[in-house]
Coordinates of C-alpha atoms and ligand atoms in Angstrom, one line a residue:
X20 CA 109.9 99.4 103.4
X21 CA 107.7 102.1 104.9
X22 CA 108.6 102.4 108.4
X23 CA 111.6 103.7 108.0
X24 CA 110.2 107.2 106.3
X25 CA 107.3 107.0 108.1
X26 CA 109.5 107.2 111.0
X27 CA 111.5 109.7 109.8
X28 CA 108.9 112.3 110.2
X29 CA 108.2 111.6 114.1
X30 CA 111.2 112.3 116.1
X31 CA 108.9 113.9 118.7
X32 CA 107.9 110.1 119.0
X33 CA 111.2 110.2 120.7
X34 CA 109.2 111.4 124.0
X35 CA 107.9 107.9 123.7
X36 CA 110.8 105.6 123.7
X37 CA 112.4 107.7 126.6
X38 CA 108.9 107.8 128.5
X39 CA 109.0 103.7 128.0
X40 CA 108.7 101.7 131.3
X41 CA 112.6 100.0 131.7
X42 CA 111.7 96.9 133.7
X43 CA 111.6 93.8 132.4
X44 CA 107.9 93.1 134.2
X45 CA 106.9 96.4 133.2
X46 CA 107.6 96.2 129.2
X47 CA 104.8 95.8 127.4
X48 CA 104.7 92.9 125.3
X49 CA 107.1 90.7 127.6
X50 CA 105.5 87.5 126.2
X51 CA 106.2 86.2 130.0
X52 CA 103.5 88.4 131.2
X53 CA 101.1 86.5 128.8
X54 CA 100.8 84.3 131.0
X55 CA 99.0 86.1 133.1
X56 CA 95.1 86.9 133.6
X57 CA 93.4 88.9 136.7
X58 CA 90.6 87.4 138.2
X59 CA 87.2 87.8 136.1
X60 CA 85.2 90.8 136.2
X61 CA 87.5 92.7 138.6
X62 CA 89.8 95.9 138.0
X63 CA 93.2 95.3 136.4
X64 CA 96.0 97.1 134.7
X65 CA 98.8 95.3 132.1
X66 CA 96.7 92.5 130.9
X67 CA 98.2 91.2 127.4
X68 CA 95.6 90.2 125.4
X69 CA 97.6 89.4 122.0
X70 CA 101.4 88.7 121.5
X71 CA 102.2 88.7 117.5
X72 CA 103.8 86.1 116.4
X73 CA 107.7 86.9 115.5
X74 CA 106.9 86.8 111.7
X75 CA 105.2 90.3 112.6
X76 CA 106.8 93.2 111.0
X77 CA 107.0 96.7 111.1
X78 CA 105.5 97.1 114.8
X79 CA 103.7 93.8 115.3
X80 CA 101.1 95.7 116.4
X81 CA 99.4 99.4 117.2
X82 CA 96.9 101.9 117.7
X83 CA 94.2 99.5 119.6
X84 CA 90.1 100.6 120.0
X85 CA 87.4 99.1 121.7
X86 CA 83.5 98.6 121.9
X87 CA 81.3 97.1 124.9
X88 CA 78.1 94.7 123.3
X89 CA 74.9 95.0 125.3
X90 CA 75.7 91.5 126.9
X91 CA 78.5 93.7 128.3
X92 CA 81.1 91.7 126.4
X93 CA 84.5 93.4 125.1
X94 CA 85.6 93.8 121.9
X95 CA 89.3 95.2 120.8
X96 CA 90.4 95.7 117.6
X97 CA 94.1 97.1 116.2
X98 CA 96.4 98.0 113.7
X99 CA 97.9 94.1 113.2
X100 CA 101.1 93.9 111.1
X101 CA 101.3 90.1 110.3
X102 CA 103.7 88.8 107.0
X103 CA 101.6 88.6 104.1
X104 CA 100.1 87.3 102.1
X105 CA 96.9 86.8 103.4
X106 CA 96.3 90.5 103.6
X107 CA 96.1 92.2 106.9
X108 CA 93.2 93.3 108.4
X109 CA 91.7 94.4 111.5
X110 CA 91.1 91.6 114.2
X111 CA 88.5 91.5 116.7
X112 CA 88.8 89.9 120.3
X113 CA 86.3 89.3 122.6
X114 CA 86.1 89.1 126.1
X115 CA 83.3 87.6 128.2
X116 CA 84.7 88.0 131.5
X117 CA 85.3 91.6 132.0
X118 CA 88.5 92.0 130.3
X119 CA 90.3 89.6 131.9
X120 CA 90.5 86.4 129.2
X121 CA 90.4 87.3 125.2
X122 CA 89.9 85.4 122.0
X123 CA 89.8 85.6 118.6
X124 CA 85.8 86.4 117.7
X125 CA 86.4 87.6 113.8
X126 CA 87.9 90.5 111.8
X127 CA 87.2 92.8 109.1
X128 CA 88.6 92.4 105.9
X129 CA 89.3 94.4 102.9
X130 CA 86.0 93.0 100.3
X131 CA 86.8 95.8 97.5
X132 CA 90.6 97.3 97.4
X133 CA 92.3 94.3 97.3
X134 CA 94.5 96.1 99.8
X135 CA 94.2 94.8 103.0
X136 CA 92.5 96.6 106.2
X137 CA 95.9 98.3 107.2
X138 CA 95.6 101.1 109.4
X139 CA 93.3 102.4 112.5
X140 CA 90.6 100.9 112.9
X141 CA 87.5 102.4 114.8
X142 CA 84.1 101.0 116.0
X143 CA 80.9 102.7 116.8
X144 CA 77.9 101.4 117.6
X145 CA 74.5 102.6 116.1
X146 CA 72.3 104.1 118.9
X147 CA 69.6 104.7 116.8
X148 CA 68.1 103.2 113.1
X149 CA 70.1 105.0 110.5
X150 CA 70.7 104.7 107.0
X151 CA 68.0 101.5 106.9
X152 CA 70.3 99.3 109.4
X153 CA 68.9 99.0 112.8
X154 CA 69.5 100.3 116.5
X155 CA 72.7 98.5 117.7
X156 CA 74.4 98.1 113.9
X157 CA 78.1 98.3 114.7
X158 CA 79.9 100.5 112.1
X159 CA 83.5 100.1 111.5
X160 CA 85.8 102.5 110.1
X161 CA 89.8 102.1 109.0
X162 CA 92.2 102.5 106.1
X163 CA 93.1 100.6 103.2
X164 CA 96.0 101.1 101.1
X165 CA 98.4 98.2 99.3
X166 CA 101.9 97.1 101.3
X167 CA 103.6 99.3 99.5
X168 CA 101.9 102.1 100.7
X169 CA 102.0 103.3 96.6
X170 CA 99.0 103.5 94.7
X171 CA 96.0 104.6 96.4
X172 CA 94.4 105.3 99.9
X173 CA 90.5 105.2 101.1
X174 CA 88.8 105.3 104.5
X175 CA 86.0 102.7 104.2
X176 CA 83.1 102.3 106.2
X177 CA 82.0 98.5 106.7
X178 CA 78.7 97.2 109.0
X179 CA 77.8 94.3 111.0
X180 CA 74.6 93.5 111.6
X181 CA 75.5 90.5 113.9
X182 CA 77.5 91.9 116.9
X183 CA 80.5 91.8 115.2
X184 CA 80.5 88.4 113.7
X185 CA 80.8 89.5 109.6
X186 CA 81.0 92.2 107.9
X187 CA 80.1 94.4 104.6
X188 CA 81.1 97.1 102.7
X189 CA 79.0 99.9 103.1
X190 CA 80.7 102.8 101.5
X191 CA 84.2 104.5 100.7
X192 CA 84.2 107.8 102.5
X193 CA 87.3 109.6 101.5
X194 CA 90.3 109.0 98.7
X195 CA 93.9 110.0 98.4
X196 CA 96.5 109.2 95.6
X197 CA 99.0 108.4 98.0
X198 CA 101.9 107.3 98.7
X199 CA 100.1 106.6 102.2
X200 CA 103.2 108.4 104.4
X201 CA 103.6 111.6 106.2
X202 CA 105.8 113.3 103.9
X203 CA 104.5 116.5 103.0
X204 CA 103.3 116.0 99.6
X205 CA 101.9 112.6 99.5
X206 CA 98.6 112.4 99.7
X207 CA 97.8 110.2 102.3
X208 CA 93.9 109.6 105.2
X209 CA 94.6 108.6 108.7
X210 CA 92.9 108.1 111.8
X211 CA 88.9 108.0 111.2
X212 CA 86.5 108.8 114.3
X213 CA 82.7 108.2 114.0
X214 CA 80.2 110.4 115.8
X215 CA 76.2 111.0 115.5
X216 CA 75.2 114.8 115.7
X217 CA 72.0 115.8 114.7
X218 CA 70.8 112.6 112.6
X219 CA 74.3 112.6 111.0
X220 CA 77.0 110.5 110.9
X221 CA 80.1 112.2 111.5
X222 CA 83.8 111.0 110.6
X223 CA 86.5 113.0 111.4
X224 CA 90.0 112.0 110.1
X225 CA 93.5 113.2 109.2
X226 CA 93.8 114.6 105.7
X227 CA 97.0 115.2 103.6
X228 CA 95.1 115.9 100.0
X229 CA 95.2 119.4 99.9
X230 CA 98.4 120.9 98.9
X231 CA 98.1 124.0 101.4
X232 CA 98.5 121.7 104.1
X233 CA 101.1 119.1 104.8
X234 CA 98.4 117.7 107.0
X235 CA 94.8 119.1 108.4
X236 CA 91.8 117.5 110.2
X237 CA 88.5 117.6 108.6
X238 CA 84.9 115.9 108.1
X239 CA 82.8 114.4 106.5
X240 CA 78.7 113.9 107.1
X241 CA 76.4 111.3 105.4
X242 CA 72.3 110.7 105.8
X243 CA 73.0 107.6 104.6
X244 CA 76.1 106.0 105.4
X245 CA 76.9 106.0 101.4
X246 CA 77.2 109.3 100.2
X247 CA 79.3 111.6 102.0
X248 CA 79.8 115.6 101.8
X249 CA 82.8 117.0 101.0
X250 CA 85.3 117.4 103.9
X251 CA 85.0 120.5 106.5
X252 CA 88.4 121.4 107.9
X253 CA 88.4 121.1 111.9
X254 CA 91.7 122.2 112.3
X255 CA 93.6 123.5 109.7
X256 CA 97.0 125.8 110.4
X257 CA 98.3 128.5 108.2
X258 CA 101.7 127.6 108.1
X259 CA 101.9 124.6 104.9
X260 CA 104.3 122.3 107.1
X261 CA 102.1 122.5 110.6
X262 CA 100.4 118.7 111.3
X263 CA 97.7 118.6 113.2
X264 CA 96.6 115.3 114.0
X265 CA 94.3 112.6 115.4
X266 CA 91.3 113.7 116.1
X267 CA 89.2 112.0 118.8
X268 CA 85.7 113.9 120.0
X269 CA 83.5 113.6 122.8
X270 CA 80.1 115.0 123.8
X271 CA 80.1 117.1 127.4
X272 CA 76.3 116.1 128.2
X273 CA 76.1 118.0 130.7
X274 CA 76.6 121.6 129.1
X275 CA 75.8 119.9 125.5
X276 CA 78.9 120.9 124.1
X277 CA 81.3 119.3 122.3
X278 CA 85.6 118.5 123.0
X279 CA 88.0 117.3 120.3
X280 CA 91.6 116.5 121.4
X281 CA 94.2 116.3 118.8
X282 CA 98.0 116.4 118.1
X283 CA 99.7 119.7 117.2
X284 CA 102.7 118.6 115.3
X285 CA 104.1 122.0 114.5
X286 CA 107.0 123.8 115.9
X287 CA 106.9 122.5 119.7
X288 CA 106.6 119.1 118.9
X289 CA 103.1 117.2 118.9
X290 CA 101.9 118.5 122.3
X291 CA 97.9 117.8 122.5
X292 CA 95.8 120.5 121.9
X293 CA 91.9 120.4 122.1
X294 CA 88.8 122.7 121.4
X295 CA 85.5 122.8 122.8
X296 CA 82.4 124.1 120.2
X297 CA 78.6 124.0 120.7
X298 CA 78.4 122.0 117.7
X299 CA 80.9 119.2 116.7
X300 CA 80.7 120.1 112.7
X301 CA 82.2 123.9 113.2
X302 CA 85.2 123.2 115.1
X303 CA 87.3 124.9 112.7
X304 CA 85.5 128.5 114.6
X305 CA 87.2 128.2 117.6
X306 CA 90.5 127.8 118.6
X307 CA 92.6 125.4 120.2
X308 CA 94.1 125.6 123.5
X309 CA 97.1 123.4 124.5
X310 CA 96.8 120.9 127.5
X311 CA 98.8 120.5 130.7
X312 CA 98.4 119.9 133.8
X313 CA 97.6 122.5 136.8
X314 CA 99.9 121.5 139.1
X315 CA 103.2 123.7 139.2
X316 CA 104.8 121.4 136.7
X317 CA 102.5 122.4 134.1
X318 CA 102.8 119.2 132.3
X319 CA 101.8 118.6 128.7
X320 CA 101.4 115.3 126.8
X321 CA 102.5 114.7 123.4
X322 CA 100.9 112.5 120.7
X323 CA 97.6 110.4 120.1
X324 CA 95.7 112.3 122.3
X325 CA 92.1 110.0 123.1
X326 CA 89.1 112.1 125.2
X327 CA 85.8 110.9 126.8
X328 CA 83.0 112.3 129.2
X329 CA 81.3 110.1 131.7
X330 CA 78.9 111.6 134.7
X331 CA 81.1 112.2 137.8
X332 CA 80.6 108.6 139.7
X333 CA 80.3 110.6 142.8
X334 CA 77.9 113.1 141.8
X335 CA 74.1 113.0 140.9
X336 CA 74.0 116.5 139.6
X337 CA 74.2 115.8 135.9
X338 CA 77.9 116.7 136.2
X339 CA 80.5 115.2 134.8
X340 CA 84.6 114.6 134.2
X341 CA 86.6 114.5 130.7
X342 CA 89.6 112.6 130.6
X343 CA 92.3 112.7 128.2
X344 CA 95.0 110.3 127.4
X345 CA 98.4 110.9 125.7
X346 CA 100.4 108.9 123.9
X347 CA 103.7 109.4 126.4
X348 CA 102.0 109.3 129.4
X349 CA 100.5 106.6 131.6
X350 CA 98.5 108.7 134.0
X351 CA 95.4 110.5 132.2
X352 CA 94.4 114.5 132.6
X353 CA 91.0 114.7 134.5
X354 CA 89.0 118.0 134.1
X355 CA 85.8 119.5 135.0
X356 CA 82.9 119.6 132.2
X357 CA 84.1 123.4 131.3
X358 CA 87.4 122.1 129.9
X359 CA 89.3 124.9 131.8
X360 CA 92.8 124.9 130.6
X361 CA 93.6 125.7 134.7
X362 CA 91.6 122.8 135.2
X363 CA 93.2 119.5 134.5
X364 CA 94.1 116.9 137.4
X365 CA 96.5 114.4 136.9
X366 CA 95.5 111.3 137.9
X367 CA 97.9 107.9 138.1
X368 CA 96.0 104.7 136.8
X369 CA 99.2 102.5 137.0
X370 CA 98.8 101.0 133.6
X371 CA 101.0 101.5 130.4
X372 CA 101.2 104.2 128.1
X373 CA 100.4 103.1 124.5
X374 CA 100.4 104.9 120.7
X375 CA 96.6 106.2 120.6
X376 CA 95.8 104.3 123.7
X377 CA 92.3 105.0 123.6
X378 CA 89.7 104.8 126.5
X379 CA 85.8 103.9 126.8
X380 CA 82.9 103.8 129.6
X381 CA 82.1 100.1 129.9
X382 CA 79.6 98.8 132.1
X383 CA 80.8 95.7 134.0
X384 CA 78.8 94.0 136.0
X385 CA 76.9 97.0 135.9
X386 CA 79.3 99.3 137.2
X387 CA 80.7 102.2 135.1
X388 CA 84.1 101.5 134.5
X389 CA 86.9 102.6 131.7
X390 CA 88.3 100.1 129.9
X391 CA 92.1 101.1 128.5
X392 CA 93.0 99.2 125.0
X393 CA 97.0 99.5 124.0
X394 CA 98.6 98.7 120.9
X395 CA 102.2 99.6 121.6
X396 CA 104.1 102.3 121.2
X397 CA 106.5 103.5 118.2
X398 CA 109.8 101.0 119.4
X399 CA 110.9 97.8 118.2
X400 CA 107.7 96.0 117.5
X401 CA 109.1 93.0 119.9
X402 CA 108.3 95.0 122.6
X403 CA 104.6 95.5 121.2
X404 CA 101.6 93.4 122.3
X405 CA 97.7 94.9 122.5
X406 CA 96.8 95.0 126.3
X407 CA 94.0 96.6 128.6
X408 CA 93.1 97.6 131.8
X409 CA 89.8 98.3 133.3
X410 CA 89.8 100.3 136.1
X411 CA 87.3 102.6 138.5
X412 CA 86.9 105.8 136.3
X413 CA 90.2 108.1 137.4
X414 CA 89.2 111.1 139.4
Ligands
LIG512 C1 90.1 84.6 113.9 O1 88.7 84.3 113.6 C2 88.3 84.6 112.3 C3 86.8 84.4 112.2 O2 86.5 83.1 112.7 C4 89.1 83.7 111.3 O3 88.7 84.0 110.0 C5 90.6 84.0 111.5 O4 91.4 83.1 110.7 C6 91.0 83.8 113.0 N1 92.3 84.3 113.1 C7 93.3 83.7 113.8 C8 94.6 84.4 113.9 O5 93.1 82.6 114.2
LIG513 C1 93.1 121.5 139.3 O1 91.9 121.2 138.7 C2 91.0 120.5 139.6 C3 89.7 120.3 138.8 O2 89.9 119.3 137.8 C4 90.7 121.3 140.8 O3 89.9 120.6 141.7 C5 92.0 121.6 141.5 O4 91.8 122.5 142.6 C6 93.0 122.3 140.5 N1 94.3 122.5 141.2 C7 94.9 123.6 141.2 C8 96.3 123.6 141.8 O5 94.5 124.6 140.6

């Protein structure tokens, strides 16, 4: 079975199990907690959303994303890890209340692998027409590959016209042969991200198909949403056994430039790194600086790094903060729009760390807010559930 060698790889995951909260009321996934909801439409860490069911394997679940519809409902998606048959595939829940109360609203299924939708899902809605599907189409992006992880990989893009409700397959974007692990050698995709940049869709994504790298990031562009370039390396290191990882990309609006965070898994663990480039395609130009904090601890985060931008809530001067999350940490790093590596805050937010816990501005009841969505971390997928919080944007 593939955890186990897909484990093998990430003992700096270790970071992770010791950074775990210990208390019973603070481990995520305590089905107790479950039954618990905040009130509607206020601010709220620890709110369990999903509890597998204890047929799950492997970790239950992981790597959770989100999307706000212009009713200012919540969706969150994840990596779901039920027995099968039926094959997996990426649920969708939807909140109307804020975050605070979740159900099942639909999912996106595998319609040409035969596969299953297996790993990291992302969502990204339209803001303009493109590609013939209109203003608010809601693109989703995730890998497919069989059970046994032998035989074939692709990242697939799929569209719903309907907010959501059903999907179609618009287009594979990128193959590997497999096996889909990270063992240097097999030629496995992970972890797509969708942006728009100058009337192009962008995915960024991990790639292991090119034998000079155990792993490098790279993208792709499309016109169209069907045919896609060849991939453009955003990070690639000289040294064959260096992984970079997980690319996640925001746009600083304020300066117009652009930040992508990402793991370094090299020789100091998987400490996150990012770069900032005046355009998000040449990434690969510039280079990466490591992240930490700039208080006398100078301290870093390691793994599934997530980044956003949002206008500074207290200013009106177009300015802005970034905020980064990392995998082993529960507080966020806050910066200023020039990214300074002197320049990052942190700032508590009281809620649990999470694999990839990924953030997004969400408007709720019209006020900006960031919604958290965790799928667990890397322990015993018992302790795993897909949670959120939604709380005043950290500064
Ligand atoms: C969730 O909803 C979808 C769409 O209605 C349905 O196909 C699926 O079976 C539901 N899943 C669960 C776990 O109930
Ligand atoms: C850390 O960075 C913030 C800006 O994000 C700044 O306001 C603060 O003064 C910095 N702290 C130190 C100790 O440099």
């Amino acid at each position: 079975m593939y955890p186990k060698h897909l484990l093998t790889g990430l003992a700096a995951l270790q970071a992770l199990l010791l950074a775990a909260p210990t208390t019973a009321q603070d481990t995520p996934g305590q089905p107790a907690s479950d039954d618990w909801s905040p009130a509607p439409f206020t601010d709220f860490t620890k709110n369990i959303l999903f509890y597998p069911p204890s047929t799950a394997v492997n970790w239950h679940t992981l790597y959770a994303r989100s999307l706000q519809l212009p009713d200012e409902s919540l969706l969150i998606t994840w990596e779901n890890y039920p027995l099968e048959p039926p094959l997996v595939n990426h649920p969708i829940w939807k909140s109307n209340d804020g975050g605070a109360t979740w159900s099942n609203y639909s999912q996106i299924e595998d319609q040409v692998n035969g596969w299953g939708m297996r790993f990291q899902p992302f969502l990204y809605t339209l803001p303009v027409e493109f590609g013939g599907f209109p203003a608010g189409t809601i693109l989703a992006a995730g890998v497919s590959c069989p059970f046994s992880l032998e035989g074939g990989v692709w990242i697939d893009l799929y569209a719903s016209t309907d907010l959501a409700k059903t999907w179609t397959f618009i287009s594979h974007v990128a193959y590997g042969a497999g096996p889909e692990t990270i063992a240097n050698g097999d030629r496995a995709l992970w972890e797509p991200f969708l942006i728009l940049y100058n009337n192009q869709i962008v995915i960024f994504y991990s790639d292991q198909t090119d034998p000079a790298h155990s792993q490098k990031l790279v993208h792709r562009t499309t016109d169209d949403l069907v045919t896609w370039s060849d991939p453009v390396a955003d990070v690639a290191y000289s040294r064959q056994t260096d992984r970079p990882g997980m690319t996640t990309v925001a746009h600083i609006e304020s300066t117009d430039k652009w930040i992508m965070t990402f793991e370094y898994c090299g020789a100091g663990g998987c400490r996150v790194h990012y770069k900032v480039a005046d355009n998000p395609l040449l990434f690969d130009e510039v280079d990466a600086t490591e992240l930490h904090t700039n208080d006398t601890s100078r301290t870093t985060g390691t793994s599934g790094p997530y980044v956003i931008w949002t206008p500074h809530p207290d200013r009106d001067d177009g300015s802005g903060l970034i905020i980064i999350s990392a995998s082993n940490r529960e507080w966020v790093f806050v910066g200023e729009d020039d990214a300074d590596a002197e320049g990052w805050k942190r700032v508590e937010t009281g809620h649990w760390s999470a694999y990839s816990r990924s953030l997004r501005v969400v408007s709720i009841k019209g006020e900006k807010k960031v919604l958290f969505a965790n799928g667990g971390n890397f322990g015993p997928g018992e302790l795993n559930s897909v949670a959120c919080a939604v709380l005043p944007i950290p500064r």
